[in-house]
């Protein structure tokens, strides 16, 4: 049961929608034209309900199947990135400095393709909730949709999402049960010493030395404290201090990121960072304060739903084009919030060679759209079959 023929028939339409979205990218929660375009298409398809204005420009559309049954949620993100597109192409971004460099235009087009088919055929029981969310890129739009109550309001039982993946063979569908993507946190450290003449360090408390020792000690957490089989990253990406060669500054500032795939590891890292920052500063006669900001949680796939999604993927893409153990990556995704609210799975769809995600030359590979749309459709028809 490969790609659905009827969906292959509107491959060109999906391509047209995708390129329209690519040419007209919008950022964060300000997806007014994007949402209007999606709503227009959904109306044409004859979906049963459209609830817009959720988390500002997000929306949920409902398609009723034949007979009672649960509601399955399918999600696409719609926002672009603040990147200037480099190559000239017919569908090049018309919004200077804004670009669909993560393929969310493709995610939206694939879900629209699935919506059209599902509204036309209704070969399933219960309902489908099509979730189109804003602000995946750093704005936690997925969390905002969950907080707005979509899971309860639409009685969504399980949720599924896809992300395109350049560098993975075209058409390959891959995922894994458990952690797939990391939690992405950010930290700042404010160090206070005592400024003075660089020729008389004995009269000062040097915040530069405190910063350097903290940076080194932080690197022992991953190498000495985190289980080697587990995964974590601590990167100090910025140290600011001082003005010139003969003054010991009074303060220093540090910044960086922490990535983890397990909540327990994340909690342990934060506790160790607190101790290292505070105690090294104290030991050297100064003071330091850690400001830790939690970002997206890890994206953790639920085992049963992942197994089910993989089974459907094998039917759509073929056995040899599905893998159930792609390695977790340290990128992050706000679909994580939906997977905290409901069981489900997130899958990667390979798009072959080409520029990577968030690169100014990136362009979603339209060739995979029928695969993504067929996968969404079969997921629904298999999970909630008619009679
Ligand atoms: Ni993305």
Tab-separated table of C-alpha atoms and ligand atoms in Angstrom, residues 77 102-104 107 136-137 163-164 332-333 357-358, ligand 1:
chain	number	residue	atom	x	y	z
A	77	UNK	CA	3.993	24.353	11.982
A	102	UNK	CA	13.119	25.092	8.009
A	103	UNK	CA	10.562	23.682	5.586
A	104	UNK	CA	7.493	24.620	7.610
A	107	UNK	CA	4.862	20.764	6.527
A	136	UNK	CA	7.705	26.929	16.411
A	137	UNK	CA	10.994	28.792	15.940
A	163	UNK	CA	9.686	17.262	10.152
A	164	UNK	CA	11.539	17.261	6.842
A	332	UNK	CA	14.850	21.050	19.712
A	333	UNK	CA	11.195	21.192	18.636
A	357	UNK	CA	17.800	23.437	7.788
A	358	UNK	CA	18.148	27.124	8.735
B	1	LIG	NI1	11.537	23.266	11.929
